[in-house]
């Protein structure tokens, strides 16, 4: 158990809908990272937040957005969902927040778009 | 631009024999390199990382990797495979693009270990 929690574990929705994925980092970690893992694209880094502010950006679509709240949990919002958004979404956390730090991954949220 | 290539999508070994998972990277500056492992239906776990210190990096569970700048390689090795090593392994390079830092993952190598 990495100490990173993600909810929900599974999510099934329809095209055009909007969903929110939630991540709670390890106690004391200030940085949260989001990743997408799909058969087509493999594992892609989406975005990093550090202590509430965006720090690094990867291949995140404009339809996707994220934020980190004062209690350090983070949410990833996916809107206007398409079939191709079906994937496993991972959250990771680290402290203090450099990309060279060890990142601890949550178990993931599996999103299925029908 | 930075990139990482895992040369084998699947590797199969017998228990007790050596493991070699190959990774080549491309980077315009001295990179940080990582190996992560993903067991079925689990999140990713860091095996080891290279951040410009010793070129031979030792990780968890008996794995190690050697950074070879001349060959732009960061191959992962283990002297003796165990059944529990069966998993998918990702080679990762840190990169900077458009003013942002990010991690770039290889396509993964699925390791099968046979009794």
PDB file of C-alpha atoms in Angstrom:
ATOM      1  CA  UNK A   1       0.000   0.000   0.000  1.00  0.00           C
ATOM      2  CA  UNK A   2       1.566   3.247  -1.212  1.00  0.00           C
ATOM      3  CA  UNK A   3      -0.567   5.520   0.970  1.00  0.00           C
ATOM      4  CA  UNK A   4      -2.081   7.226  -2.075  1.00  0.00           C
ATOM      5  CA  UNK A   5      -5.814   6.731  -2.435  1.00  0.00           C
ATOM      6  CA  UNK A   6      -7.969   7.185  -5.497  1.00  0.00           C
ATOM      7  CA  UNK A   7     -11.721   7.159  -5.877  1.00  0.00           C
ATOM      8  CA  UNK A   8     -13.666   5.731  -7.507  1.00  0.00           C
ATOM      9  CA  UNK A   9     -11.975   2.493  -8.543  1.00  0.00           C
ATOM     10  CA  UNK A  10     -14.167   2.093 -11.573  1.00  0.00           C
ATOM     11  CA  UNK A  11     -16.282   4.543 -13.513  1.00  0.00           C
ATOM     12  CA  UNK A  12     -18.549   3.825 -16.449  1.00  0.00           C
ATOM     13  CA  UNK A  13     -20.118   6.697 -18.316  1.00  0.00           C
ATOM     14  CA  UNK A  14     -21.320   7.774 -21.730  1.00  0.00           C
ATOM     15  CA  UNK A  15     -19.782   9.928 -24.437  1.00  0.00           C
ATOM     16  CA  UNK A  16     -20.246  13.638 -23.913  1.00  0.00           C
ATOM     17  CA  UNK A  17     -20.448  13.343 -20.143  1.00  0.00           C
ATOM     18  CA  UNK A  18     -18.196  14.846 -17.480  1.00  0.00           C
ATOM     19  CA  UNK A  19     -16.542  12.988 -14.614  1.00  0.00           C
ATOM     20  CA  UNK A  20     -14.341  13.859 -11.656  1.00  0.00           C
ATOM     21  CA  UNK A  21     -11.593  11.633 -10.352  1.00  0.00           C
ATOM     22  CA  UNK A  22     -10.266  12.161  -6.862  1.00  0.00           C
ATOM     23  CA  UNK A  23      -6.846  11.592  -5.365  1.00  0.00           C
ATOM     24  CA  UNK A  24      -5.559  11.875  -1.806  1.00  0.00           C
ATOM     25  CA  UNK A  25      -1.760  11.997  -1.566  1.00  0.00           C
ATOM     26  CA  UNK A  26       0.396  10.362   1.060  1.00  0.00           C
ATOM     27  CA  UNK A  27       0.445  12.182   4.344  1.00  0.00           C
ATOM     28  CA  UNK A  28       2.928  15.046   4.091  1.00  0.00           C
ATOM     29  CA  UNK A  29       3.358  14.949   0.312  1.00  0.00           C
ATOM     30  CA  UNK A  30       2.838  18.322  -1.316  1.00  0.00           C
ATOM     31  CA  UNK A  31       2.965  17.247  -4.944  1.00  0.00           C
ATOM     32  CA  UNK A  32       0.319  15.373  -6.887  1.00  0.00           C
ATOM     33  CA  UNK A  33       0.746  14.009 -10.398  1.00  0.00           C
ATOM     34  CA  UNK A  34      -1.833  12.621 -12.804  1.00  0.00           C
ATOM     35  CA  UNK A  35      -1.157   9.986 -15.453  1.00  0.00           C
ATOM     36  CA  UNK A  36      -3.224   8.278 -18.131  1.00  0.00           C
ATOM     37  CA  UNK A  37      -2.568   4.687 -19.184  1.00  0.00           C
ATOM     38  CA  UNK A  38      -4.272   3.399 -22.315  1.00  0.00           C
ATOM     39  CA  UNK A  39      -3.590   0.635 -24.790  1.00  0.00           C
ATOM     40  CA  UNK A  40      -3.168   3.153 -27.620  1.00  0.00           C
ATOM     41  CA  UNK A  41      -1.019   5.777 -25.934  1.00  0.00           C
ATOM     42  CA  UNK A  42       0.702   3.824 -23.203  1.00  0.00           C
ATOM     43  CA  UNK A  43       1.491   5.705 -20.006  1.00  0.00           C
ATOM     44  CA  UNK A  44       1.377   9.469 -20.299  1.00  0.00           C
ATOM     45  CA  UNK A  45       2.101  12.151 -17.766  1.00  0.00           C
ATOM     46  CA  UNK A  46      -0.755  14.632 -17.658  1.00  0.00           C
ATOM     47  CA  UNK A  47      -0.092  17.270 -15.035  1.00  0.00           C
ATOM     48  CA  UNK A  48       1.563  18.042 -11.698  1.00  0.00           C
ATOM     49  CA  UNK A  49       0.404  20.240  -8.846  1.00  0.00           C
ATOM     50  CA  UNK A  50       2.562  21.392  -5.983  1.00  0.00           C
ATOM     51  CA  UNK A  51       0.980  22.838  -2.875  1.00  0.00           C
ATOM     52  CA  UNK A  52      -2.041  24.015  -4.805  1.00  0.00           C
ATOM     53  CA  UNK A  53      -0.289  25.397  -7.859  1.00  0.00           C
ATOM     54  CA  UNK A  54       0.308  23.894 -11.278  1.00  0.00           C
ATOM     55  CA  UNK A  55       3.984  23.018 -11.632  1.00  0.00           C
ATOM     56  CA  UNK A  56       4.399  20.792 -14.683  1.00  0.00           C
ATOM     57  CA  UNK A  57       2.304  19.933 -17.679  1.00  0.00           C
ATOM     58  CA  UNK A  58       2.348  16.958 -19.995  1.00  0.00           C
ATOM     59  CA  UNK A  59       0.005  15.726 -22.685  1.00  0.00           C
ATOM     60  CA  UNK A  60      -3.175  16.961 -21.073  1.00  0.00           C
ATOM     61  CA  UNK A  61      -6.097  17.717 -23.361  1.00  0.00           C
ATOM     62  CA  UNK A  62      -7.951  21.001 -23.113  1.00  0.00           C
ATOM     63  CA  UNK A  63     -11.093  19.032 -22.179  1.00  0.00           C
ATOM     64  CA  UNK A  64      -9.271  17.898 -19.054  1.00  0.00           C
ATOM     65  CA  UNK A  65      -8.472  20.033 -16.046  1.00  0.00           C
ATOM     66  CA  UNK A  66      -7.152  19.461 -12.575  1.00  0.00           C
ATOM     67  CA  UNK A  67      -6.803  21.267  -9.305  1.00  0.00           C
ATOM     68  CA  UNK A  68      -5.287  20.742  -5.902  1.00  0.00           C
ATOM     69  CA  UNK A  69      -7.175  21.891  -2.855  1.00  0.00           C
ATOM     70  CA  UNK A  70      -5.869  23.402   0.411  1.00  0.00           C
ATOM     71  CA  UNK A  71      -6.033  19.994   2.101  1.00  0.00           C
ATOM     72  CA  UNK A  72      -3.760  18.786  -0.763  1.00  0.00           C
ATOM     73  CA  UNK A  73      -6.179  16.353  -2.318  1.00  0.00           C
ATOM     74  CA  UNK A  74      -6.541  16.700  -6.052  1.00  0.00           C
ATOM     75  CA  UNK A  75      -9.272  16.251  -8.602  1.00  0.00           C
ATOM     76  CA  UNK A  76      -9.001  15.535 -12.292  1.00  0.00           C
ATOM     77  CA  UNK A  77     -11.998  16.689 -14.305  1.00  0.00           C
ATOM     78  CA  UNK A  78     -12.665  15.115 -17.678  1.00  0.00           C
ATOM     79  CA  UNK A  79     -15.357  16.665 -19.836  1.00  0.00           C
ATOM     80  CA  UNK A  80     -16.986  16.048 -23.227  1.00  0.00           C
ATOM     81  CA  UNK A  81     -15.827  12.490 -22.889  1.00  0.00           C
ATOM     82  CA  UNK A  82     -14.943  10.475 -25.957  1.00  0.00           C
ATOM     83  CA  UNK A  83     -14.518   6.740 -26.434  1.00  0.00           C
ATOM     84  CA  UNK A  84     -10.778   7.258 -26.620  1.00  0.00           C
ATOM     85  CA  UNK A  85     -10.712   8.645 -23.093  1.00  0.00           C
ATOM     86  CA  UNK A  86     -11.305   5.155 -21.747  1.00  0.00           C
ATOM     87  CA  UNK A  87      -8.173   4.405 -19.747  1.00  0.00           C
ATOM     88  CA  UNK A  88      -6.656   3.829 -16.375  1.00  0.00           C
ATOM     89  CA  UNK A  89      -5.943   7.110 -14.606  1.00  0.00           C
ATOM     90  CA  UNK A  90      -3.254   7.111 -11.977  1.00  0.00           C
ATOM     91  CA  UNK A  91      -2.439   9.637  -9.345  1.00  0.00           C
ATOM     92  CA  UNK A  92       0.952   9.806  -7.673  1.00  0.00           C
ATOM     93  CA  UNK A  93       2.404  11.942  -4.925  1.00  0.00           C
ATOM     94  CA  UNK A  94       5.836  12.984  -3.753  1.00  0.00           C
ATOM     95  CA  UNK A  95       7.612  15.395  -1.482  1.00  0.00           C
ATOM     96  CA  UNK A  96       8.925  17.988  -2.134  1.00  0.00           C
ATOM     97  CA  UNK A  97       7.955  17.958  -5.773  1.00  0.00           C
ATOM     98  CA  UNK A  98      10.798  17.705  -8.234  1.00  0.00           C
ATOM     99  CA  UNK A  99      10.292  15.362 -11.140  1.00  0.00           C
ATOM    100  CA  UNK A 100      13.398  13.477  -9.996  1.00  0.00           C
ATOM    101  CA  UNK A 101      11.719  12.619  -6.706  1.00  0.00           C
ATOM    102  CA  UNK A 102      10.337   9.186  -5.984  1.00  0.00           C
ATOM    103  CA  UNK A 103       6.662   9.178  -6.842  1.00  0.00           C
ATOM    104  CA  UNK A 104       4.220   6.942  -4.997  1.00  0.00           C
ATOM    105  CA  UNK A 105       1.337   5.735  -7.124  1.00  0.00           C
ATOM    106  CA  UNK A 106      -2.244   5.062  -6.228  1.00  0.00           C
ATOM    107  CA  UNK A 107      -4.145   1.998  -7.478  1.00  0.00           C
ATOM    108  CA  UNK A 108      -5.807   3.947 -10.278  1.00  0.00           C
ATOM    109  CA  UNK A 109      -9.306   4.697 -11.512  1.00  0.00           C
ATOM    110  CA  UNK A 110     -10.481   2.725 -14.515  1.00  0.00           C
ATOM    111  CA  UNK A 111     -12.670   4.887 -16.718  1.00  0.00           C
ATOM    112  CA  UNK A 112     -14.851   3.284 -19.351  1.00  0.00           C
ATOM    113  CA  UNK A 113     -16.648   5.552 -21.822  1.00  0.00           C
ATOM    114  CA  UNK A 114     -19.472   3.866 -23.724  1.00  0.00           C
TER     115      UNK A 114
ATOM    116  CA  UNK B   1      13.505  16.345 -27.806  1.00  0.00           C
ATOM    117  CA  UNK B   2      13.688  13.742 -25.112  1.00  0.00           C
ATOM    118  CA  UNK B   3      12.462  10.217 -25.713  1.00  0.00           C
ATOM    119  CA  UNK B   4      12.873   6.710 -24.399  1.00  0.00           C
ATOM    120  CA  UNK B   5      12.758   3.415 -26.268  1.00  0.00           C
ATOM    121  CA  UNK B   6      12.315   0.037 -24.676  1.00  0.00           C
ATOM    122  CA  UNK B   7      13.771  -2.398 -27.118  1.00  0.00           C
ATOM    123  CA  UNK B   8      11.691  -5.435 -26.183  1.00  0.00           C
ATOM    124  CA  UNK B   9       7.940  -5.490 -25.671  1.00  0.00           C
ATOM    125  CA  UNK B  10       8.090  -8.990 -24.142  1.00  0.00           C
ATOM    126  CA  UNK B  11      10.863 -10.862 -22.367  1.00  0.00           C
ATOM    127  CA  UNK B  12      10.544 -14.410 -21.116  1.00  0.00           C
ATOM    128  CA  UNK B  13      13.021 -16.039 -18.728  1.00  0.00           C
ATOM    129  CA  UNK B  14      13.201 -19.100 -16.530  1.00  0.00           C
ATOM    130  CA  UNK B  15      13.205 -18.739 -12.768  1.00  0.00           C
ATOM    131  CA  UNK B  16      16.750 -18.406 -11.476  1.00  0.00           C
ATOM    132  CA  UNK B  17      18.199 -17.075 -14.743  1.00  0.00           C
ATOM    133  CA  UNK B  18      19.374 -13.494 -15.363  1.00  0.00           C
ATOM    134  CA  UNK B  19      17.037 -10.736 -16.462  1.00  0.00           C
ATOM    135  CA  UNK B  20      17.954  -8.013 -18.959  1.00  0.00           C
ATOM    136  CA  UNK B  21      15.438  -5.343 -19.941  1.00  0.00           C
ATOM    137  CA  UNK B  22      16.823  -2.875 -22.433  1.00  0.00           C
ATOM    138  CA  UNK B  23      16.214   0.854 -22.584  1.00  0.00           C
ATOM    139  CA  UNK B  24      17.703   3.563 -24.778  1.00  0.00           C
ATOM    140  CA  UNK B  25      17.066   7.234 -24.263  1.00  0.00           C
ATOM    141  CA  UNK B  26      17.463  10.438 -26.169  1.00  0.00           C
ATOM    142  CA  UNK B  27      18.091  13.675 -24.338  1.00  0.00           C
ATOM    143  CA  UNK B  28      19.680  16.990 -25.180  1.00  0.00           C
ATOM    144  CA  UNK B  29      21.020  17.345 -21.646  1.00  0.00           C
ATOM    145  CA  UNK B  30      21.985  15.099 -18.775  1.00  0.00           C
ATOM    146  CA  UNK B  31      18.759  13.301 -17.974  1.00  0.00           C
ATOM    147  CA  UNK B  32      17.251  11.702 -14.932  1.00  0.00           C
ATOM    148  CA  UNK B  33      16.227   8.125 -15.647  1.00  0.00           C
ATOM    149  CA  UNK B  34      13.951   5.750 -13.794  1.00  0.00           C
ATOM    150  CA  UNK B  35      12.666   2.211 -13.895  1.00  0.00           C
ATOM    151  CA  UNK B  36       9.162   1.542 -12.622  1.00  0.00           C
ATOM    152  CA  UNK B  37       7.387  -1.787 -12.265  1.00  0.00           C
ATOM    153  CA  UNK B  38       3.659  -2.425 -12.575  1.00  0.00           C
ATOM    154  CA  UNK B  39       2.214  -5.674 -11.294  1.00  0.00           C
ATOM    155  CA  UNK B  40      -1.188  -6.749 -12.644  1.00  0.00           C
ATOM    156  CA  UNK B  41      -4.012  -4.517 -11.446  1.00  0.00           C
ATOM    157  CA  UNK B  42      -1.617  -2.445  -9.355  1.00  0.00           C
ATOM    158  CA  UNK B  43      -0.146   1.016  -9.503  1.00  0.00           C
ATOM    159  CA  UNK B  44       3.455   1.696 -10.425  1.00  0.00           C
ATOM    160  CA  UNK B  45       6.345   1.235  -8.054  1.00  0.00           C
ATOM    161  CA  UNK B  46       9.776   2.822  -8.390  1.00  0.00           C
ATOM    162  CA  UNK B  47      12.554   0.270  -8.775  1.00  0.00           C
ATOM    163  CA  UNK B  48      15.463   2.673  -9.075  1.00  0.00           C
ATOM    164  CA  UNK B  49      16.523   6.046 -10.423  1.00  0.00           C
ATOM    165  CA  UNK B  50      19.588   7.735 -11.858  1.00  0.00           C
ATOM    166  CA  UNK B  51      20.088  11.439 -11.212  1.00  0.00           C
ATOM    167  CA  UNK B  52      23.712  12.079 -12.273  1.00  0.00           C
ATOM    168  CA  UNK B  53      25.402  10.443  -9.309  1.00  0.00           C
ATOM    169  CA  UNK B  54      26.881   6.925  -9.558  1.00  0.00           C
ATOM    170  CA  UNK B  55      26.347   5.368 -12.987  1.00  0.00           C
ATOM    171  CA  UNK B  56      25.545   1.961 -11.509  1.00  0.00           C
ATOM    172  CA  UNK B  57      22.296   2.274  -9.640  1.00  0.00           C
ATOM    173  CA  UNK B  58      20.998  -0.345  -7.258  1.00  0.00           C
ATOM    174  CA  UNK B  59      17.295  -0.655  -6.681  1.00  0.00           C
ATOM    175  CA  UNK B  60      14.828  -2.741  -4.787  1.00  0.00           C
ATOM    176  CA  UNK B  61      14.329  -6.494  -5.098  1.00  0.00           C
ATOM    177  CA  UNK B  62      17.839  -7.089  -6.435  1.00  0.00           C
ATOM    178  CA  UNK B  63      17.471  -4.992  -9.585  1.00  0.00           C
ATOM    179  CA  UNK B  64      20.150  -2.644 -10.831  1.00  0.00           C
ATOM    180  CA  UNK B  65      20.738  -0.481 -13.883  1.00  0.00           C
ATOM    181  CA  UNK B  66      23.780   1.094 -15.439  1.00  0.00           C
ATOM    182  CA  UNK B  67      23.757   4.519 -17.055  1.00  0.00           C
ATOM    183  CA  UNK B  68      25.962   4.495 -20.158  1.00  0.00           C
ATOM    184  CA  UNK B  69      26.170   7.923 -21.704  1.00  0.00           C
ATOM    185  CA  UNK B  70      28.220   6.774 -24.698  1.00  0.00           C
ATOM    186  CA  UNK B  71      25.556   4.230 -25.595  1.00  0.00           C
ATOM    187  CA  UNK B  72      22.609   6.338 -24.376  1.00  0.00           C
ATOM    188  CA  UNK B  73      21.386   3.265 -22.530  1.00  0.00           C
ATOM    189  CA  UNK B  74      19.942   2.480 -19.121  1.00  0.00           C
ATOM    190  CA  UNK B  75      19.389  -1.271 -19.128  1.00  0.00           C
ATOM    191  CA  UNK B  76      17.785  -3.001 -16.146  1.00  0.00           C
ATOM    192  CA  UNK B  77      19.291  -6.239 -14.884  1.00  0.00           C
ATOM    193  CA  UNK B  78      18.808  -8.816 -12.166  1.00  0.00           C
ATOM    194  CA  UNK B  79      21.104 -11.801 -11.626  1.00  0.00           C
ATOM    195  CA  UNK B  80      18.386 -14.310 -10.828  1.00  0.00           C
ATOM    196  CA  UNK B  81      14.710 -14.010 -11.745  1.00  0.00           C
ATOM    197  CA  UNK B  82      11.983 -14.866  -9.289  1.00  0.00           C
ATOM    198  CA  UNK B  83       8.405 -15.760 -10.116  1.00  0.00           C
ATOM    199  CA  UNK B  84       7.258 -12.604  -8.346  1.00  0.00           C
ATOM    200  CA  UNK B  85       9.226 -10.485 -10.854  1.00  0.00           C
ATOM    201  CA  UNK B  86       6.629 -11.195 -13.530  1.00  0.00           C
ATOM    202  CA  UNK B  87       5.214  -7.756 -14.302  1.00  0.00           C
ATOM    203  CA  UNK B  88       5.433  -4.861 -16.726  1.00  0.00           C
ATOM    204  CA  UNK B  89       8.483  -2.622 -16.514  1.00  0.00           C
ATOM    205  CA  UNK B  90       8.716   0.959 -17.657  1.00  0.00           C
ATOM    206  CA  UNK B  91      11.819   2.973 -18.428  1.00  0.00           C
ATOM    207  CA  UNK B  92      11.223   6.678 -17.824  1.00  0.00           C
ATOM    208  CA  UNK B  93      13.182   9.847 -18.655  1.00  0.00           C
ATOM    209  CA  UNK B  94      12.661  13.308 -17.257  1.00  0.00           C
ATOM    210  CA  UNK B  95      12.272  16.005 -19.874  1.00  0.00           C
ATOM    211  CA  UNK B  96      11.690  19.680 -20.250  1.00  0.00           C
ATOM    212  CA  UNK B  97       9.333  20.968 -22.889  1.00  0.00           C
ATOM    213  CA  UNK B  98       7.534  24.229 -23.372  1.00  0.00           C
ATOM    214  CA  UNK B  99       8.774  25.575 -20.060  1.00  0.00           C
ATOM    215  CA  UNK B 100       7.493  22.589 -18.140  1.00  0.00           C
ATOM    216  CA  UNK B 101       9.193  19.557 -16.659  1.00  0.00           C
ATOM    217  CA  UNK B 102       7.593  16.207 -17.388  1.00  0.00           C
ATOM    218  CA  UNK B 103       8.223  12.480 -17.387  1.00  0.00           C
ATOM    219  CA  UNK B 104       8.248  10.439 -20.581  1.00  0.00           C
ATOM    220  CA  UNK B 105       7.470   6.738 -20.293  1.00  0.00           C
ATOM    221  CA  UNK B 106       8.657   3.977 -22.563  1.00  0.00           C
ATOM    222  CA  UNK B 107       6.115   1.612 -24.052  1.00  0.00           C
ATOM    223  CA  UNK B 108       6.854  -1.004 -21.410  1.00  0.00           C
ATOM    224  CA  UNK B 109       8.386  -4.473 -21.351  1.00  0.00           C
ATOM    225  CA  UNK B 110       6.288  -7.345 -20.119  1.00  0.00           C
ATOM    226  CA  UNK B 111       8.458  -9.828 -18.225  1.00  0.00           C
ATOM    227  CA  UNK B 112       7.289 -13.414 -17.956  1.00  0.00           C
ATOM    228  CA  UNK B 113       9.059 -15.794 -15.575  1.00  0.00           C
ATOM    229  CA  UNK B 114       8.646 -19.531 -16.098  1.00  0.00           C
ATOM    230  CA  UNK B 115       9.268 -22.221 -13.494  1.00  0.00           C
TER     231      UNK B 115
END
